[in-house]
Short mmCIF file of N, CA and C in Angstrom, two decimals:
data_model
loop_
_atom_site.label_atom_id
_atom_site.label_comp_id
_atom_site.label_asym_id
_atom_site.label_seq_id
_atom_site.Cartn_x
_atom_site.Cartn_y
_atom_site.Cartn_z
N UNK M 130 -27.12 1.54 23.20
CA UNK M 130 -26.56 2.71 22.54
C UNK M 130 -25.09 2.50 22.22
N UNK M 131 -24.36 1.87 23.16
CA UNK M 131 -22.95 1.62 22.96
C UNK M 131 -22.73 0.70 21.77
N UNK M 132 -23.55 -0.35 21.66
CA UNK M 132 -23.43 -1.28 20.53
C UNK M 132 -23.71 -0.58 19.21
N UNK M 133 -24.67 0.35 19.22
CA UNK M 133 -25.00 1.09 18.00
C UNK M 133 -23.79 1.91 17.53
N UNK M 134 -23.09 2.56 18.45
CA UNK M 134 -21.91 3.37 18.10
C UNK M 134 -20.81 2.48 17.52
N UNK M 135 -20.62 1.32 18.11
CA UNK M 135 -19.60 0.40 17.61
C UNK M 135 -19.93 -0.04 16.19
N UNK M 136 -21.20 -0.36 15.93
CA UNK M 136 -21.62 -0.78 14.59
C UNK M 136 -21.42 0.34 13.58
N UNK M 137 -21.76 1.56 13.95
CA UNK M 137 -21.58 2.71 13.05
C UNK M 137 -20.10 2.90 12.72
N UNK M 138 -19.23 2.80 13.71
CA UNK M 138 -17.79 2.96 13.49
C UNK M 138 -17.27 1.87 12.55
N UNK M 139 -17.72 0.65 12.77
CA UNK M 139 -17.28 -0.46 11.92
C UNK M 139 -17.67 -0.23 10.47
N UNK M 140 -18.87 0.29 10.22
CA UNK M 140 -19.30 0.56 8.85
C UNK M 140 -18.60 1.78 8.24
N UNK M 141 -18.17 2.72 9.05
CA UNK M 141 -17.51 3.92 8.53
C UNK M 141 -16.02 3.72 8.26
N UNK M 142 -15.40 2.77 8.93
CA UNK M 142 -13.96 2.54 8.74
C UNK M 142 -13.61 2.31 7.26
N UNK M 143 -14.32 1.44 6.55
CA UNK M 143 -13.96 1.25 5.14
C UNK M 143 -14.10 2.53 4.32
N UNK M 144 -15.04 3.37 4.64
CA UNK M 144 -15.23 4.59 3.86
C UNK M 144 -14.06 5.55 4.01
N UNK M 145 -13.50 5.63 5.19
CA UNK M 145 -12.43 6.59 5.43
C UNK M 145 -11.04 6.00 5.29
N UNK M 146 -10.88 4.73 5.60
CA UNK M 146 -9.54 4.14 5.61
C UNK M 146 -9.16 3.47 4.30
N UNK M 147 -10.11 2.92 3.59
CA UNK M 147 -9.76 2.12 2.43
C UNK M 147 -10.16 2.77 1.12
N UNK M 148 -10.96 3.79 1.15
CA UNK M 148 -11.37 4.44 -0.07
C UNK M 148 -10.28 5.40 -0.53
N UNK M 149 -9.76 5.16 -1.73
CA UNK M 149 -8.69 6.00 -2.25
C UNK M 149 -9.01 6.37 -3.69
N UNK M 150 -9.00 7.62 -3.96
CA UNK M 150 -9.07 8.08 -5.34
C UNK M 150 -7.73 8.68 -5.66
N UNK M 151 -7.03 8.08 -6.60
CA UNK M 151 -5.73 8.60 -7.00
C UNK M 151 -5.95 9.66 -8.07
N UNK M 152 -5.41 10.83 -7.85
CA UNK M 152 -5.57 11.91 -8.81
C UNK M 152 -4.21 12.43 -9.23
N UNK M 153 -4.19 13.13 -10.34
CA UNK M 153 -2.96 13.73 -10.88
C UNK M 153 -1.87 12.70 -11.13
N UNK M 154 -2.25 11.52 -11.58
CA UNK M 154 -1.31 10.45 -11.89
C UNK M 154 -0.76 10.70 -13.30
N UNK M 155 0.57 10.59 -13.43
CA UNK M 155 1.22 10.82 -14.73
C UNK M 155 1.27 9.57 -15.60
N UNK M 156 1.32 8.39 -14.97
CA UNK M 156 1.45 7.15 -15.74
C UNK M 156 0.94 5.99 -14.91
N UNK M 157 0.30 5.04 -15.59
CA UNK M 157 -0.13 3.78 -14.96
C UNK M 157 0.35 2.65 -15.85
N UNK M 158 1.09 1.72 -15.26
CA UNK M 158 1.63 0.60 -16.03
C UNK M 158 0.61 -0.53 -16.14
N UNK M 159 0.87 -1.50 -17.01
CA UNK M 159 0.06 -2.73 -16.99
C UNK M 159 0.31 -3.49 -15.68
N UNK M 160 -0.61 -4.38 -15.33
CA UNK M 160 -0.45 -5.19 -14.12
C UNK M 160 0.52 -6.35 -14.37
N UNK M 161 1.35 -6.61 -13.38
CA UNK M 161 2.26 -7.77 -13.36
C UNK M 161 2.08 -8.43 -12.00
N UNK M 162 1.75 -9.70 -12.00
CA UNK M 162 1.55 -10.44 -10.75
C UNK M 162 0.56 -9.74 -9.81
N UNK M 163 -0.43 -9.04 -10.36
CA UNK M 163 -1.46 -8.41 -9.54
C UNK M 163 -1.15 -6.99 -9.09
N UNK M 164 -0.05 -6.40 -9.57
CA UNK M 164 0.34 -5.05 -9.16
C UNK M 164 0.67 -4.20 -10.39
N UNK M 165 0.34 -2.92 -10.29
CA UNK M 165 0.68 -1.96 -11.36
C UNK M 165 1.43 -0.80 -10.72
N UNK M 166 2.38 -0.25 -11.48
CA UNK M 166 3.12 0.93 -11.01
C UNK M 166 2.38 2.18 -11.45
N UNK M 167 2.33 3.17 -10.57
CA UNK M 167 1.75 4.47 -10.91
C UNK M 167 2.78 5.54 -10.60
N UNK M 168 2.83 6.54 -11.48
CA UNK M 168 3.83 7.60 -11.33
C UNK M 168 3.15 8.93 -11.07
N UNK M 169 3.72 9.67 -10.15
CA UNK M 169 3.24 11.01 -9.83
C UNK M 169 4.48 11.87 -9.63
N UNK M 170 4.72 12.79 -10.56
CA UNK M 170 5.94 13.58 -10.49
C UNK M 170 7.15 12.70 -10.70
N UNK M 171 8.10 12.73 -9.77
CA UNK M 171 9.31 11.91 -9.86
C UNK M 171 9.24 10.66 -9.00
N UNK M 172 8.06 10.35 -8.47
CA UNK M 172 7.94 9.21 -7.57
C UNK M 172 7.01 8.15 -8.14
N UNK M 173 7.25 6.92 -7.72
CA UNK M 173 6.45 5.77 -8.14
C UNK M 173 5.80 5.12 -6.92
N UNK M 174 4.68 4.46 -7.16
CA UNK M 174 4.00 3.66 -6.14
C UNK M 174 3.47 2.41 -6.83
N UNK M 175 2.99 1.45 -6.06
CA UNK M 175 2.34 0.26 -6.61
C UNK M 175 0.91 0.19 -6.08
N UNK M 176 -0.02 -0.18 -6.96
CA UNK M 176 -1.40 -0.41 -6.57
C UNK M 176 -1.76 -1.86 -6.85
N UNK M 177 -2.77 -2.35 -6.13
CA UNK M 177 -3.26 -3.70 -6.42
C UNK M 177 -4.41 -3.60 -7.43
N UNK M 178 -5.03 -4.72 -7.75
CA UNK M 178 -6.07 -4.74 -8.77
C UNK M 178 -7.37 -4.06 -8.34
N UNK M 179 -7.48 -3.70 -7.05
CA UNK M 179 -8.63 -2.94 -6.58
C UNK M 179 -8.36 -1.45 -6.59
N UNK M 180 -7.14 -1.07 -6.99
CA UNK M 180 -6.77 0.34 -7.05
C UNK M 180 -6.24 0.91 -5.76
N UNK M 181 -6.04 0.05 -4.75
CA UNK M 181 -5.51 0.52 -3.46
C UNK M 181 -3.98 0.54 -3.51
N UNK M 182 -3.40 1.56 -2.93
CA UNK M 182 -1.94 1.66 -2.88
C UNK M 182 -1.40 0.62 -1.90
N UNK M 183 -0.46 -0.21 -2.38
CA UNK M 183 0.17 -1.20 -1.51
C UNK M 183 1.60 -0.76 -1.16
N UNK M 184 2.26 -0.04 -2.04
CA UNK M 184 3.56 0.59 -1.77
C UNK M 184 3.39 2.06 -2.08
N UNK M 185 3.52 2.90 -1.06
CA UNK M 185 3.29 4.34 -1.23
C UNK M 185 4.36 4.97 -2.12
N UNK M 186 4.09 6.18 -2.57
CA UNK M 186 5.00 6.88 -3.48
C UNK M 186 6.36 7.06 -2.83
N UNK M 187 7.40 6.72 -3.59
CA UNK M 187 8.78 6.85 -3.13
C UNK M 187 9.69 7.07 -4.32
N UNK M 188 10.88 7.55 -4.07
CA UNK M 188 11.77 7.91 -5.17
C UNK M 188 12.90 6.91 -5.41
N UNK M 189 12.87 5.75 -4.77
CA UNK M 189 13.94 4.78 -4.97
C UNK M 189 13.52 3.57 -5.81
N UNK M 190 12.31 3.57 -6.36
CA UNK M 190 11.88 2.48 -7.23
C UNK M 190 12.59 2.61 -8.58
N UNK M 191 12.91 1.49 -9.20
CA UNK M 191 13.70 1.47 -10.42
C UNK M 191 12.83 1.10 -11.62
N UNK M 192 12.66 2.02 -12.56
CA UNK M 192 11.94 1.68 -13.79
C UNK M 192 12.79 0.77 -14.68
N UNK M 193 12.14 -0.20 -15.30
CA UNK M 193 12.80 -1.09 -16.25
C UNK M 193 12.06 -0.98 -17.58
N UNK M 194 12.74 -1.32 -18.65
CA UNK M 194 12.16 -1.20 -19.99
C UNK M 194 11.28 -2.41 -20.29
N UNK M 195 10.03 -2.13 -20.67
CA UNK M 195 9.06 -3.16 -21.05
C UNK M 195 8.38 -2.68 -22.33
N UNK M 196 8.66 -3.33 -23.45
CA UNK M 196 8.06 -2.93 -24.73
C UNK M 196 8.23 -1.44 -24.99
N UNK M 197 9.47 -0.96 -24.86
CA UNK M 197 9.84 0.43 -25.14
C UNK M 197 9.26 1.44 -24.15
N UNK M 198 8.70 0.98 -23.02
CA UNK M 198 8.19 1.88 -21.99
C UNK M 198 8.87 1.50 -20.67
N UNK M 199 9.28 2.50 -19.90
CA UNK M 199 9.99 2.24 -18.64
C UNK M 199 9.08 2.46 -17.44
N UNK M 200 9.01 1.47 -16.56
CA UNK M 200 8.27 1.58 -15.31
C UNK M 200 8.73 0.47 -14.36
N UNK M 201 8.58 0.68 -13.04
CA UNK M 201 8.94 -0.37 -12.07
C UNK M 201 7.97 -1.55 -12.15
N UNK M 202 8.44 -2.71 -11.71
CA UNK M 202 7.61 -3.91 -11.72
C UNK M 202 7.73 -4.61 -10.37
N UNK M 203 6.60 -5.04 -9.83
CA UNK M 203 6.58 -5.84 -8.61
C UNK M 203 6.26 -7.26 -9.05
N UNK M 204 7.29 -8.11 -9.09
CA UNK M 204 7.14 -9.50 -9.52
C UNK M 204 7.73 -10.42 -8.48
N UNK M 205 7.15 -11.58 -8.33
CA UNK M 205 7.60 -12.54 -7.32
C UNK M 205 7.66 -11.90 -5.94
N UNK M 206 6.73 -10.95 -5.69
CA UNK M 206 6.62 -10.23 -4.40
C UNK M 206 7.82 -9.34 -4.08
N UNK M 207 8.64 -9.01 -5.08
CA UNK M 207 9.79 -8.13 -4.88
C UNK M 207 9.85 -7.07 -5.98
N UNK M 208 10.42 -5.92 -5.63
CA UNK M 208 10.65 -4.88 -6.64
C UNK M 208 12.02 -4.26 -6.44
N UNK M 209 12.57 -3.75 -7.54
CA UNK M 209 13.91 -3.16 -7.54
C UNK M 209 13.91 -1.79 -6.85
N UNK M 210 14.94 -1.58 -6.02
CA UNK M 210 15.16 -0.27 -5.42
C UNK M 210 16.61 0.13 -5.70
N UNK M 211 16.90 1.42 -5.54
CA UNK M 211 18.26 1.89 -5.77
C UNK M 211 18.70 2.86 -4.67
N UNK M 212 20.03 2.96 -4.52
CA UNK M 212 20.62 3.87 -3.55
C UNK M 212 21.90 4.41 -4.17
N UNK M 213 22.11 5.71 -4.06
CA UNK M 213 23.33 6.34 -4.58
C UNK M 213 24.34 6.48 -3.46
N UNK M 214 25.58 6.10 -3.78
CA UNK M 214 26.66 6.20 -2.80
C UNK M 214 27.99 6.35 -3.53
N UNK M 215 28.75 7.38 -3.18
CA UNK M 215 30.07 7.62 -3.78
C UNK M 215 30.03 7.65 -5.30
N UNK M 216 29.07 8.37 -5.85
CA UNK M 216 28.90 8.53 -7.31
C UNK M 216 28.51 7.24 -8.03
N UNK M 217 28.10 6.23 -7.31
CA UNK M 217 27.63 4.98 -7.91
C UNK M 217 26.20 4.73 -7.48
N UNK M 218 25.43 4.08 -8.35
CA UNK M 218 24.08 3.66 -8.01
C UNK M 218 24.09 2.17 -7.76
N UNK M 219 23.60 1.77 -6.59
CA UNK M 219 23.53 0.36 -6.23
C UNK M 219 22.06 -0.08 -6.23
N UNK M 220 21.85 -1.34 -6.61
CA UNK M 220 20.50 -1.87 -6.74
C UNK M 220 20.28 -3.02 -5.76
N UNK M 221 19.05 -3.09 -5.24
CA UNK M 221 18.64 -4.15 -4.34
C UNK M 221 17.14 -4.38 -4.52
N UNK M 222 16.51 -5.04 -3.54
CA UNK M 222 15.10 -5.39 -3.66
C UNK M 222 14.36 -5.15 -2.36
N UNK M 223 13.09 -4.77 -2.49
CA UNK M 223 12.18 -4.64 -1.35
C UNK M 223 10.96 -5.51 -1.60
N UNK M 224 10.23 -5.83 -0.53
CA UNK M 224 9.07 -6.72 -0.65
C UNK M 224 7.77 -5.92 -0.66
N UNK M 225 6.64 -6.62 -0.67
CA UNK M 225 5.33 -5.97 -0.80
C UNK M 225 4.95 -5.14 0.42
N UNK M 226 5.69 -5.26 1.51
CA UNK M 226 5.48 -4.38 2.66
C UNK M 226 6.38 -3.14 2.57
N UNK M 227 7.21 -3.09 1.54
CA UNK M 227 8.12 -1.96 1.37
C UNK M 227 9.42 -2.12 2.13
N UNK M 228 9.62 -3.28 2.75
CA UNK M 228 10.83 -3.54 3.54
C UNK M 228 11.96 -4.03 2.63
N UNK M 229 13.17 -3.49 2.82
CA UNK M 229 14.33 -3.93 2.04
C UNK M 229 14.69 -5.35 2.45
N UNK M 230 14.73 -6.26 1.48
CA UNK M 230 15.07 -7.65 1.76
C UNK M 230 16.44 -8.02 1.18
N UNK M 231 16.85 -7.32 0.13
CA UNK M 231 18.21 -7.46 -0.42
C UNK M 231 18.76 -6.05 -0.51
N UNK M 232 19.72 -5.75 0.35
CA UNK M 232 20.28 -4.40 0.42
C UNK M 232 20.88 -4.01 -0.93
N UNK M 233 20.74 -2.74 -1.32
CA UNK M 233 21.35 -2.30 -2.58
C UNK M 233 22.87 -2.45 -2.54
N UNK M 234 23.37 -3.43 -3.30
CA UNK M 234 24.81 -3.69 -3.35
C UNK M 234 25.27 -4.10 -4.75
N UNK M 235 24.34 -4.17 -5.70
CA UNK M 235 24.68 -4.59 -7.05
C UNK M 235 24.73 -3.39 -7.99
N UNK M 236 25.63 -3.44 -8.99
CA UNK M 236 25.74 -2.35 -9.97
C UNK M 236 24.50 -2.27 -10.85
N UNK M 237 23.84 -3.37 -11.02
CA UNK M 237 22.61 -3.44 -11.80
C UNK M 237 21.92 -4.73 -11.44
N UNK M 238 20.61 -4.79 -11.62
CA UNK M 238 19.87 -6.02 -11.36
C UNK M 238 18.60 -6.00 -12.20
N UNK M 239 18.09 -7.17 -12.49
CA UNK M 239 16.82 -7.32 -13.22
C UNK M 239 15.76 -7.84 -12.26
N UNK M 240 14.50 -7.58 -12.60
CA UNK M 240 13.38 -8.11 -11.81
C UNK M 240 13.47 -9.62 -11.71
N UNK M 241 12.89 -10.14 -10.63
CA UNK M 241 12.92 -11.59 -10.43
C UNK M 241 12.04 -12.30 -11.45
N UNK M 242 12.57 -13.38 -11.95
CA UNK M 242 11.85 -14.31 -12.82
C UNK M 242 12.05 -15.70 -12.24
N UNK M 243 10.98 -16.43 -12.02
CA UNK M 243 11.07 -17.79 -11.50
C UNK M 243 11.92 -17.84 -10.22
N UNK M 244 11.71 -16.86 -9.33
CA UNK M 244 12.37 -16.79 -8.02
C UNK M 244 13.88 -16.53 -8.07
N UNK M 245 14.38 -16.07 -9.22
CA UNK M 245 15.79 -15.71 -9.33
C UNK M 245 15.93 -14.41 -10.11
N UNK M 246 17.08 -13.77 -9.94
CA UNK M 246 17.38 -12.53 -10.65
C UNK M 246 18.83 -12.58 -11.11
N UNK M 247 19.13 -11.84 -12.16
CA UNK M 247 20.51 -11.67 -12.61
C UNK M 247 20.95 -10.28 -12.20
N UNK M 248 22.13 -10.20 -11.60
CA UNK M 248 22.65 -8.93 -11.10
C UNK M 248 24.13 -8.81 -11.43
N UNK M 249 24.63 -7.58 -11.38
CA UNK M 249 26.06 -7.33 -11.57
C UNK M 249 26.69 -7.09 -10.21
N UNK M 250 27.55 -8.00 -9.81
CA UNK M 250 28.23 -7.93 -8.52
C UNK M 250 29.53 -7.14 -8.67
N UNK M 251 29.69 -6.09 -7.87
CA UNK M 251 30.92 -5.29 -7.88
C UNK M 251 31.90 -5.88 -6.88
N UNK M 252 33.14 -6.07 -7.33
CA UNK M 252 34.18 -6.66 -6.49
C UNK M 252 35.31 -5.65 -6.37
N UNK M 253 35.63 -5.31 -5.13
CA UNK M 253 36.71 -4.35 -4.86
C UNK M 253 37.94 -5.13 -4.40
N UNK M 254 39.08 -4.88 -5.07
CA UNK M 254 40.32 -5.56 -4.70
C UNK M 254 41.31 -4.52 -4.19
N UNK M 255 41.82 -4.73 -2.99
CA UNK M 255 42.84 -3.84 -2.43
C UNK M 255 44.20 -4.24 -2.99
N UNK M 256 44.89 -3.28 -3.62
CA UNK M 256 46.18 -3.55 -4.23
C UNK M 256 47.35 -3.09 -3.36
N UNK M 257 47.05 -2.40 -2.29
CA UNK M 257 48.11 -1.89 -1.43
C UNK M 257 47.86 -0.44 -1.09
N UNK M 258 48.90 0.21 -0.60
CA UNK M 258 48.78 1.61 -0.19
C UNK M 258 49.88 2.42 -0.87
N UNK M 259 49.49 3.54 -1.48
CA UNK M 259 50.44 4.44 -2.14
C UNK M 259 50.86 5.51 -1.14
N UNK M 260 52.10 5.40 -0.64
CA UNK M 260 52.57 6.37 0.36
C UNK M 260 52.76 7.75 -0.26
N UNK M 261 53.16 7.80 -1.51
CA UNK M 261 53.39 9.09 -2.17
C UNK M 261 52.09 9.88 -2.29
N UNK M 262 51.00 9.21 -2.67
CA UNK M 262 49.69 9.88 -2.79
C UNK M 262 48.90 9.83 -1.48
N UNK M 263 49.39 9.05 -0.52
CA UNK M 263 48.74 8.90 0.79
C UNK M 263 47.30 8.41 0.65
N UNK M 264 47.13 7.35 -0.14
CA UNK M 264 45.79 6.77 -0.28
C UNK M 264 45.90 5.31 -0.69
N UNK M 265 44.86 4.52 -0.39
CA UNK M 265 44.88 3.11 -0.78
C UNK M 265 44.72 2.97 -2.30
N UNK M 266 45.34 1.95 -2.83
CA UNK M 266 45.21 1.63 -4.25
C UNK M 266 44.21 0.48 -4.38
N UNK M 267 43.18 0.69 -5.16
CA UNK M 267 42.14 -0.34 -5.33
C UNK M 267 41.85 -0.56 -6.80
N UNK M 268 41.35 -1.73 -7.07
CA UNK M 268 40.91 -2.09 -8.41
C UNK M 268 39.49 -2.62 -8.30
N UNK M 269 38.66 -2.29 -9.28
CA UNK M 269 37.27 -2.75 -9.28
C UNK M 269 37.02 -3.66 -10.48
N UNK M 270 36.26 -4.69 -10.23
CA UNK M 270 35.81 -5.59 -11.30
C UNK M 270 34.35 -5.94 -11.01
N UNK M 271 33.67 -6.45 -12.02
CA UNK M 271 32.29 -6.89 -11.83
C UNK M 271 32.06 -8.16 -12.62
N UNK M 272 30.99 -8.85 -12.25
CA UNK M 272 30.59 -10.05 -12.99
C UNK M 272 29.09 -10.26 -12.85
N UNK M 273 28.51 -10.96 -13.80
CA UNK M 273 27.09 -11.32 -13.73
C UNK M 273 26.93 -12.49 -12.78
N UNK M 274 25.92 -12.39 -11.92
CA UNK M 274 25.62 -13.48 -10.99
C UNK M 274 24.12 -13.74 -11.00
N UNK M 275 23.76 -14.97 -10.71
CA UNK M 275 22.37 -15.36 -10.52
C UNK M 275 22.12 -15.40 -9.03
N UNK M 276 21.10 -14.65 -8.55
CA UNK M 276 20.82 -14.62 -7.11
C UNK M 276 19.41 -15.15 -6.83
N UNK M 277 19.23 -15.63 -5.59
CA UNK M 277 17.90 -16.07 -5.17
C UNK M 277 17.21 -14.94 -4.39
N UNK M 278 16.02 -15.21 -3.86
CA UNK M 278 15.22 -14.17 -3.20
C UNK M 278 15.78 -13.70 -1.86
N UNK M 279 16.81 -14.36 -1.37
CA UNK M 279 17.47 -13.89 -0.15
C UNK M 279 18.73 -13.09 -0.49
N UNK M 280 19.07 -13.01 -1.78
CA UNK M 280 20.26 -12.28 -2.20
C UNK M 280 21.50 -13.14 -2.29
N UNK M 281 21.35 -14.44 -1.99
CA UNK M 281 22.49 -15.35 -2.08
C UNK M 281 22.81 -15.67 -3.53
N UNK M 282 24.10 -15.79 -3.83
CA UNK M 282 24.53 -16.11 -5.19
C UNK M 282 24.30 -17.59 -5.46
N UNK M 283 23.54 -17.87 -6.52
CA UNK M 283 23.24 -19.23 -6.93
C UNK M 283 24.29 -19.72 -7.92
N UNK M 284 24.75 -18.80 -8.81
CA UNK M 284 25.71 -19.18 -9.85
C UNK M 284 26.44 -17.93 -10.34
N UNK M 285 27.69 -18.11 -10.76
CA UNK M 285 28.46 -17.06 -11.40
C UNK M 285 28.31 -17.25 -12.91
N UNK M 286 27.83 -16.21 -13.60
CA UNK M 286 27.49 -16.36 -15.01
C UNK M 286 28.54 -15.82 -15.97
N UNK M 287 29.44 -15.00 -15.49
CA UNK M 287 30.42 -14.40 -16.39
C UNK M 287 31.78 -14.34 -15.72
N UNK M 288 32.82 -14.14 -16.51
CA UNK M 288 34.13 -13.89 -15.90
C UNK M 288 34.15 -12.49 -15.29
N UNK M 289 35.25 -12.15 -14.64
CA UNK M 289 35.41 -10.80 -14.09
C UNK M 289 35.76 -9.83 -15.20
N UNK M 290 35.09 -8.67 -15.19
CA UNK M 290 35.38 -7.61 -16.15
C UNK M 290 35.92 -6.40 -15.39
N UNK M 291 36.88 -5.67 -15.97
CA UNK M 291 37.36 -4.46 -15.30
C UNK M 291 36.25 -3.41 -15.22
N UNK M 292 36.30 -2.62 -14.15
CA UNK M 292 35.29 -1.60 -13.94
C UNK M 292 35.95 -0.28 -13.59
N UNK M 293 35.52 0.79 -14.25
CA UNK M 293 36.05 2.12 -14.00
C UNK M 293 34.93 3.03 -13.49
N UNK M 294 35.14 3.63 -12.33
CA UNK M 294 34.14 4.55 -11.78
C UNK M 294 33.94 5.74 -12.71
N UNK M 295 35.02 6.22 -13.32
CA UNK M 295 34.91 7.35 -14.25
C UNK M 295 34.08 6.99 -15.48
N UNK M 296 34.27 5.79 -16.02
CA UNK M 296 33.50 5.37 -17.19
C UNK M 296 32.04 5.11 -16.82
N UNK M 297 31.80 4.69 -15.56
CA UNK M 297 30.45 4.41 -15.10
C UNK M 297 29.56 5.64 -15.18
N UNK M 298 30.14 6.81 -14.93
CA UNK M 298 29.36 8.05 -14.97
C UNK M 298 28.81 8.29 -16.38
N UNK M 299 29.51 7.80 -17.39
CA UNK M 299 29.06 7.99 -18.77
C UNK M 299 28.16 6.85 -19.24
N UNK M 300 28.55 5.62 -18.89
CA UNK M 300 27.76 4.46 -19.32
C UNK M 300 27.98 3.31 -18.36
N UNK M 301 26.89 2.83 -17.77
CA UNK M 301 27.02 1.70 -16.84
C UNK M 301 27.00 0.39 -17.62
N UNK M 302 27.63 -0.65 -17.08
CA UNK M 302 27.63 -1.95 -17.77
C UNK M 302 26.22 -2.53 -17.83
N UNK M 303 25.99 -3.35 -18.84
CA UNK M 303 24.67 -3.96 -19.06
C UNK M 303 24.67 -5.42 -18.65
N UNK M 304 23.50 -5.90 -18.25
CA UNK M 304 23.30 -7.33 -18.01
C UNK M 304 22.97 -7.96 -19.35
N UNK M 305 23.75 -8.96 -19.74
CA UNK M 305 23.54 -9.58 -21.05
C UNK M 305 22.86 -10.94 -20.96
N UNK M 306 23.06 -11.67 -19.87
CA UNK M 306 22.43 -12.98 -19.72
C UNK M 306 20.96 -12.81 -19.36
N UNK M 307 20.18 -13.88 -19.51
CA UNK M 307 18.75 -13.79 -19.17
C UNK M 307 18.21 -15.14 -18.71
N UNK M 308 17.24 -15.05 -17.82
CA UNK M 308 16.57 -16.25 -17.32
C UNK M 308 15.47 -16.61 -18.32
N UNK M 309 15.49 -17.86 -18.79
CA UNK M 309 14.50 -18.27 -19.79
C UNK M 309 13.45 -19.24 -19.25
N UNK M 310 13.74 -19.90 -18.13
CA UNK M 310 12.74 -20.77 -17.49
C UNK M 310 13.13 -20.93 -16.02
N UNK M 311 12.35 -21.72 -15.28
CA UNK M 311 12.64 -21.90 -13.87
C UNK M 311 13.90 -22.71 -13.63
N UNK M 312 14.44 -23.34 -14.67
CA UNK M 312 15.64 -24.16 -14.52
C UNK M 312 16.79 -23.75 -15.45
N UNK M 313 16.55 -22.83 -16.38
CA UNK M 313 17.55 -22.53 -17.41
C UNK M 313 17.82 -21.04 -17.50
N UNK M 314 19.11 -20.70 -17.61
CA UNK M 314 19.53 -19.32 -17.86
C UNK M 314 20.34 -19.31 -19.15
N UNK M 315 20.11 -18.30 -19.98
CA UNK M 315 20.89 -18.11 -21.21
C UNK M 315 22.05 -17.21 -20.85
N UNK M 316 23.25 -17.78 -20.83
CA UNK M 316 24.45 -17.05 -20.44
C UNK M 316 25.09 -16.44 -21.67
N UNK M 317 25.30 -15.12 -21.62
CA UNK M 317 25.89 -14.40 -22.76
C UNK M 317 27.37 -14.72 -22.86
N UNK M 318 27.81 -15.00 -24.10
CA UNK M 318 29.22 -15.24 -24.39
C UNK M 318 29.53 -14.53 -25.70
N UNK M 319 30.19 -13.38 -25.61
CA UNK M 319 30.45 -12.54 -26.77
C UNK M 319 29.12 -12.19 -27.43
N UNK M 320 28.89 -12.68 -28.66
CA UNK M 320 27.65 -12.38 -29.37
C UNK M 320 26.69 -13.56 -29.42
N UNK M 321 26.97 -14.58 -28.62
CA UNK M 321 26.12 -15.78 -28.59
C UNK M 321 25.70 -16.07 -27.15
N UNK M 322 24.87 -17.09 -26.98
CA UNK M 322 24.42 -17.52 -25.67
C UNK M 322 24.69 -19.01 -25.51
N UNK M 323 24.89 -19.44 -24.28
CA UNK M 323 24.89 -20.86 -23.97
C UNK M 323 23.84 -21.09 -22.89
N UNK M 324 23.09 -22.16 -23.01
CA UNK M 324 22.04 -22.48 -22.05
C UNK M 324 22.65 -23.28 -20.91
N UNK M 325 22.34 -22.86 -19.68
CA UNK M 325 22.88 -23.52 -18.51
C UNK M 325 21.76 -23.80 -17.53
N UNK M 326 21.74 -25.04 -17.00
CA UNK M 326 20.77 -25.39 -15.96
C UNK M 326 21.29 -24.92 -14.62
N UNK M 327 20.37 -24.51 -13.77
CA UNK M 327 20.77 -24.10 -12.42
C UNK M 327 19.84 -24.69 -11.39
#
């Protein structure tokens, strides 16, 4: 009798634990690397090709533009996440378990291609202290960087550009360079590109 109960439980587990019908979904993206994004209200989740949720609904996933449609992408086992702090939005990456692997510290980032991503690194420079205003004087700059899956900088792709927090509220800087293969990045220079091996 005991063995019979164990067998019944084993057969019922898939029915209750793995069977999922997603309802009231607002949007379903195409699959990328075996995962699709689904939207419900203001939150996104990822499903696998069997329709099972692998990343539950959350509000920190970052939609990216794909053929004039915006949705998050899980590529190279990583997806973009965001965090707001001091009127700025910082971007990082989480893995297929939903664990943050690259803390949100970039002004912008693109999905991983060929195990690398292009991101905008914010650099804060301390200029001194203003005694009259009783506050530190700082300057901000940013630059495009190529990062690996651990968040380490592989290459610096652009010079330093000035950054204004006030201007950021109206329009954030854009990533202009792009990864074109597993060994080559097209680095933006004014209105042209130069190809660089990395």
